Coordinates of C-alpha atoms in Angstrom, one line a residue:
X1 CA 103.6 95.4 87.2
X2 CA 102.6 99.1 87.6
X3 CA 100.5 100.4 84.9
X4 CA 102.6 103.8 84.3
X5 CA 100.1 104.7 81.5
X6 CA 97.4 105.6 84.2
X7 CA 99.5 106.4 86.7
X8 CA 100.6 109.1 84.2
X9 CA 97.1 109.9 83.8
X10 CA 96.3 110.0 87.0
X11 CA 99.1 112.6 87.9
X12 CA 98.0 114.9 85.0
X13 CA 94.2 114.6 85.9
X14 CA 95.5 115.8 89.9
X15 CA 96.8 118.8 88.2
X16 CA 93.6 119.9 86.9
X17 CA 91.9 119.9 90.2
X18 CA 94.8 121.8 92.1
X19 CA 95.8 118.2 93.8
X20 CA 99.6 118.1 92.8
X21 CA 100.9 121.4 94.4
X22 CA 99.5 123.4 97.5
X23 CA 97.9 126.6 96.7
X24 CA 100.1 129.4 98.9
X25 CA 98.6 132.7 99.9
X26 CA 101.0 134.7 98.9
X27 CA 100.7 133.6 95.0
X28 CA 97.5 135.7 94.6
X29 CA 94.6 134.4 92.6
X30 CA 93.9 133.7 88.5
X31 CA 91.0 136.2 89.1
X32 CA 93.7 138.9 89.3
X33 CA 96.1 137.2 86.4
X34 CA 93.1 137.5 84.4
X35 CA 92.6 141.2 84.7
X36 CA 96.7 141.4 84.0
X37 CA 95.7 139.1 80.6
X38 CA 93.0 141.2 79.9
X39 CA 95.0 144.3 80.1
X40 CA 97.5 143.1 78.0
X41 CA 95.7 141.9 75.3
X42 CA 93.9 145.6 75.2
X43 CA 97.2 147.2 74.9
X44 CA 98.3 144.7 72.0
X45 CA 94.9 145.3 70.2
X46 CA 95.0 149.3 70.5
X47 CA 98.9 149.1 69.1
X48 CA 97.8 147.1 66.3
X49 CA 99.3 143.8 67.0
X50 CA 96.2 141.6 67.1
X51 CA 92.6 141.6 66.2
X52 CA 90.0 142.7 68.4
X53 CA 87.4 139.8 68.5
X54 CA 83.7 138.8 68.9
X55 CA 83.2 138.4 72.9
X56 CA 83.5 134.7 74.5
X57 CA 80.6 133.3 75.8
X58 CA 79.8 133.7 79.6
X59 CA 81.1 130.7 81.9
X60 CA 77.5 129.6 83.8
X61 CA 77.9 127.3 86.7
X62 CA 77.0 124.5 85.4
X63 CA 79.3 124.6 82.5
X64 CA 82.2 123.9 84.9
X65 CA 83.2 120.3 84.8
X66 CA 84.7 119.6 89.0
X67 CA 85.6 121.7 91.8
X68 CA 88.7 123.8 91.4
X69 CA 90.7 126.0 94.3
X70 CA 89.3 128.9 95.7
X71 CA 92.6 131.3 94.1
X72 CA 91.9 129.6 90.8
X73 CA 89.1 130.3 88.1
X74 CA 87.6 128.4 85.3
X75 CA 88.3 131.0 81.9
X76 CA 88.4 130.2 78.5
X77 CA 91.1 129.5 75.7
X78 CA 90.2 132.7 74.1
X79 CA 90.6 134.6 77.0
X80 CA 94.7 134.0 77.8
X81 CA 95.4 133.9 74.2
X82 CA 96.7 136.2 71.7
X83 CA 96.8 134.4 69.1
X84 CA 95.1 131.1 67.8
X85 CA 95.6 130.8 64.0
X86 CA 95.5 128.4 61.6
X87 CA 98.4 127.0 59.3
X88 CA 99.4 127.8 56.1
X89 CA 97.7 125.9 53.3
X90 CA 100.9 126.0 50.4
X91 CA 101.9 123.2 49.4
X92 CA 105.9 121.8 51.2
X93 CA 108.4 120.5 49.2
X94 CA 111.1 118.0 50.6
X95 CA 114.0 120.7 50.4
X96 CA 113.8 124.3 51.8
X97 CA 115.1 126.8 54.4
X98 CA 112.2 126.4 57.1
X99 CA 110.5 123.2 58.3
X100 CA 106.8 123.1 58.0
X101 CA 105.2 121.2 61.0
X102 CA 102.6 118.9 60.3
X103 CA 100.0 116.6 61.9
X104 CA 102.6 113.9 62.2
X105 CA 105.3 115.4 63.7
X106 CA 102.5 116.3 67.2
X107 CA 103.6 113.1 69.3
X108 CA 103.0 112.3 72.8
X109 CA 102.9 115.9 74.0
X110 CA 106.2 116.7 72.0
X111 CA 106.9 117.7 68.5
X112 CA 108.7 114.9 66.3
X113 CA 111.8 115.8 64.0
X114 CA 112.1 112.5 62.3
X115 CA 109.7 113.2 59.2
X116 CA 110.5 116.3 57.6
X117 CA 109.5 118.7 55.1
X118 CA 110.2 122.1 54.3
X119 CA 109.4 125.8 52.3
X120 CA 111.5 128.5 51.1
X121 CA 108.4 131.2 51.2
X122 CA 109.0 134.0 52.5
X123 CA 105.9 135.1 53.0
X124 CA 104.6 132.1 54.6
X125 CA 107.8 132.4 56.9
X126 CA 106.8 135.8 57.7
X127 CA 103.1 135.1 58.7
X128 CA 103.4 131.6 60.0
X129 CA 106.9 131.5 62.4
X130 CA 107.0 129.7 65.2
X131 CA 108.1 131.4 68.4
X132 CA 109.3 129.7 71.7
X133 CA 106.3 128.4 74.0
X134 CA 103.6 128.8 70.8
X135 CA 101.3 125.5 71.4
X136 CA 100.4 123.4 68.2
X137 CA 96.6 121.9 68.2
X138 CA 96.3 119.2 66.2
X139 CA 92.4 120.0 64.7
X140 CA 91.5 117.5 62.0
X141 CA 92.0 114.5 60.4
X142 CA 91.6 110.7 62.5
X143 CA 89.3 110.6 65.7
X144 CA 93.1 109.4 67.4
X145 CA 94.9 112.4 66.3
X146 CA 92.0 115.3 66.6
X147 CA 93.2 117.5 69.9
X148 CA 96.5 116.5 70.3
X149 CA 99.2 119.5 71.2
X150 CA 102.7 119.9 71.7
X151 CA 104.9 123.1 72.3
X152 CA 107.0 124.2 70.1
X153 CA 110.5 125.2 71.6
X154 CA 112.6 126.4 68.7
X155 CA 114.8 123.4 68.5
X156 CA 115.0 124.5 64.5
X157 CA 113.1 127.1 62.8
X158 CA 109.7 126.7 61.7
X159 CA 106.4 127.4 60.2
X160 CA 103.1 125.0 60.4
X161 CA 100.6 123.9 58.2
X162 CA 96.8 124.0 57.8
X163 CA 95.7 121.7 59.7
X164 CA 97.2 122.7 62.7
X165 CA 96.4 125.8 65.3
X166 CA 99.0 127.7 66.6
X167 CA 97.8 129.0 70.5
X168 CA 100.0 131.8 71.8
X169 CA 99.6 131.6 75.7
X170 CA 99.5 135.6 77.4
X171 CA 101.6 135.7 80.7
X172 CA 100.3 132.2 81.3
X173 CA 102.6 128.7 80.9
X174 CA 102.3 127.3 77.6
X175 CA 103.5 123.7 79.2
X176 CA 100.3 124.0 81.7
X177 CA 98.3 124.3 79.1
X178 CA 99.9 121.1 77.0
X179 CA 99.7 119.2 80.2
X180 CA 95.7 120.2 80.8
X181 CA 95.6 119.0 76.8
X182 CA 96.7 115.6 77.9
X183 CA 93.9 115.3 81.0
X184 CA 90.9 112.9 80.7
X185 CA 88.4 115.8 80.7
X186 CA 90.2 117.4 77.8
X187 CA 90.1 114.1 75.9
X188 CA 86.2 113.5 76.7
X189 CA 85.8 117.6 75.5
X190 CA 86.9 116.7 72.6
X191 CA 85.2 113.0 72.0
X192 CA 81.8 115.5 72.8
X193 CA 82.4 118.4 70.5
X194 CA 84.5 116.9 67.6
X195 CA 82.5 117.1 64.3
X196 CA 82.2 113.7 62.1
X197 CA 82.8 113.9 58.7
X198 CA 83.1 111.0 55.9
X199 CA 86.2 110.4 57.1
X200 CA 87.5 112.9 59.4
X201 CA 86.9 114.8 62.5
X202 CA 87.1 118.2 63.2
X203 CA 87.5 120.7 66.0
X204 CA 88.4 124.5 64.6
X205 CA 89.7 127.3 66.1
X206 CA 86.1 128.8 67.1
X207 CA 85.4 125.5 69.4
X208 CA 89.0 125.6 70.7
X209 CA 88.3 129.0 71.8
X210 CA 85.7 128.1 73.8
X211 CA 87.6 125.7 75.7
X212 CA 87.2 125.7 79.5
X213 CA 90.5 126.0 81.2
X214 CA 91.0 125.6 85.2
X215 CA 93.5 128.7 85.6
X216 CA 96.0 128.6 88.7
X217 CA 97.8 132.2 89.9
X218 CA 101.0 132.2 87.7
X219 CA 103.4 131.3 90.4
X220 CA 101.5 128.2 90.7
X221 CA 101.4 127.4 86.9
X222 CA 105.3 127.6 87.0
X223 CA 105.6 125.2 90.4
X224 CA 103.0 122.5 88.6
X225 CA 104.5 122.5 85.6
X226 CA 108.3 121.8 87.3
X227 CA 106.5 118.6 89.7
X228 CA 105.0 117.2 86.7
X229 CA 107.9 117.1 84.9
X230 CA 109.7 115.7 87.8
X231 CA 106.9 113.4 88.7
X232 CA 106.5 112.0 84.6
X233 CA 110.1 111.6 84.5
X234 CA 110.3 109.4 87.1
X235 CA 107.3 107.2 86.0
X236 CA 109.2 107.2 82.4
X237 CA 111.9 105.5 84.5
X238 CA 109.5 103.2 86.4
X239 CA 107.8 102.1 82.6
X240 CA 111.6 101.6 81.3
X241 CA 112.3 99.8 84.3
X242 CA 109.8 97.3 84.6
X243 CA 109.8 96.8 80.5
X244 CA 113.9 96.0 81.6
X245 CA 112.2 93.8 84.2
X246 CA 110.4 92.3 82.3
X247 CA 111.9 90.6 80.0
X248 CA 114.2 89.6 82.3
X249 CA 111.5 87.7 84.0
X250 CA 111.0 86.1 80.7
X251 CA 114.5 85.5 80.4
X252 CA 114.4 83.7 83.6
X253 CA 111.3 81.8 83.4
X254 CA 113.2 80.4 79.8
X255 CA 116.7 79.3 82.0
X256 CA 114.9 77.7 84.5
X257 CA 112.0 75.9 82.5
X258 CA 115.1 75.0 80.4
X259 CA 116.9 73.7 83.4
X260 CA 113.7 71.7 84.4
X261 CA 113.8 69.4 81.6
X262 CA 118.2 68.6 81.9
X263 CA 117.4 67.7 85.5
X264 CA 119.3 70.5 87.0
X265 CA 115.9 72.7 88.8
X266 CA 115.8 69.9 91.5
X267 CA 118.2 67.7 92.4
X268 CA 118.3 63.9 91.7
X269 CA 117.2 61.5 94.4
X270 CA 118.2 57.6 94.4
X271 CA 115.0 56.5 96.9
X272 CA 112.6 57.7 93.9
X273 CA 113.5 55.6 91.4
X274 CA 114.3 55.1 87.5
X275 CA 112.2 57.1 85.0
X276 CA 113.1 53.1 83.2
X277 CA 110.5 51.6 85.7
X278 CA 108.1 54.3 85.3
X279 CA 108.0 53.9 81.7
X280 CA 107.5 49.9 81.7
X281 CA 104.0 50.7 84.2
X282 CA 103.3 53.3 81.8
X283 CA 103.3 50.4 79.3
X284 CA 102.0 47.4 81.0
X285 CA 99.0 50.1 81.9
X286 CA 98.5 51.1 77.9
X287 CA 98.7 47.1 77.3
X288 CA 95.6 46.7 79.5
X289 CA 93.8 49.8 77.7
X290 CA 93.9 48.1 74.5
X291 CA 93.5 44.5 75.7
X292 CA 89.8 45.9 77.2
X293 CA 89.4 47.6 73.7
X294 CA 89.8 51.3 75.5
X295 CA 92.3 52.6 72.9
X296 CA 93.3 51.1 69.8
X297 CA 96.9 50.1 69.4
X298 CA 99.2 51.8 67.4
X299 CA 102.2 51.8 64.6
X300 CA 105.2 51.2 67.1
X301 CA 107.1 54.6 66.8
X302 CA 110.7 55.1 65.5
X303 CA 113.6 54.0 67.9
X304 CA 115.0 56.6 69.6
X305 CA 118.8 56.4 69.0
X306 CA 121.9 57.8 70.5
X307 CA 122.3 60.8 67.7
X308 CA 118.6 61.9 68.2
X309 CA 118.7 62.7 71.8
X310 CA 119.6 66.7 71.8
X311 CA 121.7 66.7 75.2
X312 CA 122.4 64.5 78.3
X313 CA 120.0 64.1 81.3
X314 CA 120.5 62.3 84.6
X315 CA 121.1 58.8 84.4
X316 CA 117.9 57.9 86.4
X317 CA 115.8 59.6 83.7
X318 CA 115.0 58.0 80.1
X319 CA 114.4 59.7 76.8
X320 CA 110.5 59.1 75.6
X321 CA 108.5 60.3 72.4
X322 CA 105.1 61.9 73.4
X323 CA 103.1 59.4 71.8
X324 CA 104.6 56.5 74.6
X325 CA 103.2 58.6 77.2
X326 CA 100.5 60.1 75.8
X327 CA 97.4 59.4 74.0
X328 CA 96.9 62.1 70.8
X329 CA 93.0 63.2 69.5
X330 CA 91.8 64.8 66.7
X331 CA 89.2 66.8 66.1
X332 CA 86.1 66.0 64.5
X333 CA 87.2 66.9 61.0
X334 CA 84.2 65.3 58.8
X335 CA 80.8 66.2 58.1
X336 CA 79.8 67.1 61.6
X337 CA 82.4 69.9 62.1
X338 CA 80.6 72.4 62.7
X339 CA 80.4 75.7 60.6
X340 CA 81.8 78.9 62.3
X341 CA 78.1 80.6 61.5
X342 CA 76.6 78.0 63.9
X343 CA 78.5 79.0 67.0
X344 CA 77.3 80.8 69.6
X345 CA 78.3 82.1 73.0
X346 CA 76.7 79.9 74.8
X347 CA 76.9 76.0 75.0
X348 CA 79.4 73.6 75.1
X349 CA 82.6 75.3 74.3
X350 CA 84.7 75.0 71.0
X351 CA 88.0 75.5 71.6
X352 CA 90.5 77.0 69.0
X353 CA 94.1 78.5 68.9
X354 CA 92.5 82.5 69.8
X355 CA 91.5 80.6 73.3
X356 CA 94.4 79.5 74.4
X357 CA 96.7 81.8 76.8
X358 CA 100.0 79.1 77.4
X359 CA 98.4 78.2 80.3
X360 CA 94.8 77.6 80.6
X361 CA 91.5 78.2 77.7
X362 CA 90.2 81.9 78.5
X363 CA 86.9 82.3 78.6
X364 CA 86.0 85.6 77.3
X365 CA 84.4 86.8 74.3
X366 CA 85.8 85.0 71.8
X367 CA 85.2 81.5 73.6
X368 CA 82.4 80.1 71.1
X369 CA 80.6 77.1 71.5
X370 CA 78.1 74.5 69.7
X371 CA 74.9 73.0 71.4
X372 CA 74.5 70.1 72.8
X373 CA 73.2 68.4 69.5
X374 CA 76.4 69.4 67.2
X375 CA 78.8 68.8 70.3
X376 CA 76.6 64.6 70.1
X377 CA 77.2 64.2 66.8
X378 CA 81.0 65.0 66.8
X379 CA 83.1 61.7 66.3
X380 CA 86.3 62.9 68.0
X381 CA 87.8 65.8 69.7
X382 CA 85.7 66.1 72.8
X383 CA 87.4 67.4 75.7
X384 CA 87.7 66.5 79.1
X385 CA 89.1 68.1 82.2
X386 CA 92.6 68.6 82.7
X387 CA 93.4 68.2 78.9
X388 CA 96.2 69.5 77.2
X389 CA 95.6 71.1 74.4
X390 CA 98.3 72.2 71.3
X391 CA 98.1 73.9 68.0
X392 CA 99.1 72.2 65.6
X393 CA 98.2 74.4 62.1
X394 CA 98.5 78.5 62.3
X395 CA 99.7 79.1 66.0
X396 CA 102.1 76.2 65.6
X397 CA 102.6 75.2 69.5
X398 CA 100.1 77.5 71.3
X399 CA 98.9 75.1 74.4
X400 CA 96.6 75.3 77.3
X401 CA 94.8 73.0 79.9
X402 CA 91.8 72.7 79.2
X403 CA 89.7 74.2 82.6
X404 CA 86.2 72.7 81.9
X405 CA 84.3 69.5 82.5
X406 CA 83.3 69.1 78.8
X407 CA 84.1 70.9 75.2
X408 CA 85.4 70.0 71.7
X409 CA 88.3 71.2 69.5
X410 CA 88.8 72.7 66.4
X411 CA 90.9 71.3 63.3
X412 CA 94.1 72.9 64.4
X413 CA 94.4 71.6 67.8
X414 CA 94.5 68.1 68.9
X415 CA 94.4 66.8 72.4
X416 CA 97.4 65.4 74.5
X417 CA 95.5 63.1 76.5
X418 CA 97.7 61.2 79.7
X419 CA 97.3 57.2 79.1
X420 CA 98.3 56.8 82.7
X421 CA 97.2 56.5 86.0
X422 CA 99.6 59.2 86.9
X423 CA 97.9 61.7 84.5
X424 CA 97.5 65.0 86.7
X425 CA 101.4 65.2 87.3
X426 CA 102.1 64.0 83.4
X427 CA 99.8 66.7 82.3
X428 CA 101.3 69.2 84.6
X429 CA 105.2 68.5 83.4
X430 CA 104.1 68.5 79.8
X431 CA 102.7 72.2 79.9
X432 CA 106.1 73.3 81.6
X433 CA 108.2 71.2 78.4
X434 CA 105.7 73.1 75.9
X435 CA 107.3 76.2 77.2
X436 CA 110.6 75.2 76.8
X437 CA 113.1 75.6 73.7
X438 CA 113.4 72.2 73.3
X439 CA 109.9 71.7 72.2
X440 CA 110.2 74.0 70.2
X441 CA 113.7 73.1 68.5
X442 CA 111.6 69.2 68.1
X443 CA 108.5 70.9 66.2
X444 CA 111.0 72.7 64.0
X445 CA 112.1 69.3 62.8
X446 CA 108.7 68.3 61.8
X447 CA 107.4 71.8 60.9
X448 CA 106.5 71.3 56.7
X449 CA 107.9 74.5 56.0
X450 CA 105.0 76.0 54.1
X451 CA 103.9 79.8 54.3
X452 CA 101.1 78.1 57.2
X453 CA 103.1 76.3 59.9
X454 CA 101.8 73.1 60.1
X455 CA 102.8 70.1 61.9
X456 CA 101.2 66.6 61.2
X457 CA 99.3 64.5 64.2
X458 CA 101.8 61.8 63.9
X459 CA 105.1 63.9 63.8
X460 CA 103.1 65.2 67.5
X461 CA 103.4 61.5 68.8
X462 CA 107.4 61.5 67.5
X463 CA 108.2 64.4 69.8
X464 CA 111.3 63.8 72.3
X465 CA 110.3 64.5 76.2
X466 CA 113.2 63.6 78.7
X467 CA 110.9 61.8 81.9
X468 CA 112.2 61.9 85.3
X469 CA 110.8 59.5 87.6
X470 CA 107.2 60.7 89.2
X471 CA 108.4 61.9 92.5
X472 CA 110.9 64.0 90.7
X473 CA 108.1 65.5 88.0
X474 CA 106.0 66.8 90.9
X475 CA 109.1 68.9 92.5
X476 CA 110.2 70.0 89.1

């Protein structure tokens, strides 16, 4: 599957470094924007319109992050901005004639409208509106949320609150700078100069202004902006698309592991046999076991009758319960189970439900293991290769094959052990029918109800399992 998250990031990250468009001659350079910017701003501070402020700091070269295009030039926030203001701090109400924006409503790059509240003061309506293109910085609270932006684009009118910044972009793109918000070396700017309170961070409007900002000719701003937006809606397709695909993978894999086990995957072959004769070797090979004292025998288990079987199979196959075919293990549940303050991460491995993946134990940081002494002391539960392992409390019918030549299990697993000769293709068809909805339709009959799922060891061994004869199990 594509990872559309970084290929998302990727694309934004290009546009930071001039990589998405070509630069064209004929554009000019930011150096000349710039002087436009500056002259602007000049005129609005001799009419009275903003503030004259305190001088930026000097960009020195080694401030500057990467490389940029010759016609481009690093600036700062402050610099091609007229305005960056905090919001009010009144308090909203849940009815009124203006919506207040807060924190919650700066989402992905766009402003949320589903959780609203609203003022009716007209002085804060006067001093805090909104206009088309203003960028909302999102400066305090969480680590998560601290930097995040979105433009505002007058879907309603609005004011915002305190702990926002409103940045009003002059004759610049307000959606270049949202999409240079978004890049990796915005995010790591703001990991780097983020201030940790108690419980918050904090980045006000003083840092913001001394943002660095890679500045393109404005021609070029406008002809980014319009391929991002084409590039990000077509990866927005791509993520929907392979969400759509899948779960219809899943979908599938459900039909034909479901098909697999009503004999209608592969088709049914006279030459190989009843699944009748099979089972009677299986037999006359557990008689043996327990006749040499190998395995103990057992409380026969319950008839299977006509009524219990859930649908029909091919007449060369038979109806089975797990425990005919296979041998069932507990874990060590007495005085040598070990205590989870004695496991370590390294040794011989313990295996509980947060191993198992559906197919296979993972062995990753949360694999723990005993030593060699606690794993000689254990009476039961210890592992060998090609096990199947199933959860049997909490994670009720999480499975795996167990990868290793040795290990143990914990008290909510037990181990589905083949009693066969024929054990690697047994093992092999059993992980498929642990996928399937008939296994789980079987535990739901033994299943005790309680708030913990919970199935008992001997309702395991009760299971149904249709078995087709060997030859068939391998092509399944």
């Amino acid at each position: 599957m594509i990872d559309t998250k970084l290929l998302r990031q990727k694309l934004i990250d290009m546009v930071m470094r001039g990589l998405l468009v070509e630069q064209r001659p004929e554009e000019g350079n930011a150096t000349d924007l710039l002087e436009q910017i500056r002259a602007e701003k000049a005129a609005m501070i001799k009419a009275g319109k903003i503030k004259k402020e305190k001088p930026l700091p000097e960009i020195k070269e080694e401030e500057k992050p990467f490389a940029i295009p010759d016609s481009w030039c690093w600036v700062r926030l402050g610099e091609i901005c007229s305005n960056i203001r905090y919001g009010t701090s009144n308090k909203s109400e849940k009815k009124g004639t203006t919506i207040v924006l807060r924190m919650g409503n700066i989402q992905n790059g766009v402003i949320d409208y589903s959780d609203l509240v609203y003022t009716s003061d007209a002085e804060d309506i006067k001093t805090y509106k909104l206009e088309y293109g203003d960028l909302l910085f999102n400066r305090t609270n969480s680590k998560e949320l601290v930097g995040k932006t979105a433009i505002y684009k007058a879907e309603y009118p609005a004011i915002y609150a305190g702990y926002l910044v409103r940045v009003t972009a002059l004759i610049a793109k307000s959606e270049y700078l949202n999409f240079t918000m978004q890049s990796e070396y915005y995010k790591e700017w703001c990991r780097r100069v983020r201030s940790n309170g108690v419980n918050q961070s904090n980045i006000n409007a003083e840092k913001l202004k001394r943002l660095l900002i890679p500045l393109p000719p404005l021609a070029e701003q406008k002809r980014i902006v319009a391929a991002l937006e084409a590039c990000l809606k077509l990866v927005d397709t791509i993520a929907k698309d392979s969400a759509d695909l899948d779960k219809a993978l899943k979908f599938l894999r459900q039909k034909m592991l479901d098909m697999a086990v009503r004999g209608q995957l592969v088709e049914q072959r006279p030459e190989e046999g009843k699944a009748t004769d099979l089972l009677e070797q299986i037999r006359a090979e557990k008689a043996a076991l327990i006749k040499a004292g190998k395995i103990k025998k057992e409380k026969p288990l319950p008839e299977i009758k006509e009524e219990d079987k859930p649908f029909a199979i091919p007449a060369n196959w038979c109806w089975v319960r797990l425990g005919e075919i296979f041998k069932l293990i507990n874990g060590d549940r007495g005085k040598n189970y070990p205590a989870k303050s004695s496991l370590h991460t390294e040794g011989i491995p313990f295996i509980s439900a947060v191993n198992l993946d559906g197919r296979t134990v993972v062995r990753d940081e949360k694999l723990l293991c005993v030593s060699k002494e606690q794993y000689s002391r254990l009476g039961s539960g210890k592992l060998r290769l090609g096990d199947v392992v199933l959860c049997i409390r909490g994670s009720l019918g999480k499975h795996g094959r167990y990868p290793f030549n040795v290990g143990a299990i914990a008290s909510s697993l037990v181990i589905l052990r083949s009693i066969s000769s024929y054990g690697e293709t047994f093992s092999r068809y059993l992980m498929e029918y642990l996928d399937t909805s008939l296994f789980y339709s079987e535990i739901d009959k033994y299943d005790n109800g309680t708030a913990q799922p919970n199935l008992a060891a001997d309702s395991v061994k009760k299971l149904l399992i249709p078995l087709p004869p060997l030859a068939e199990q391998k092509r399944i």
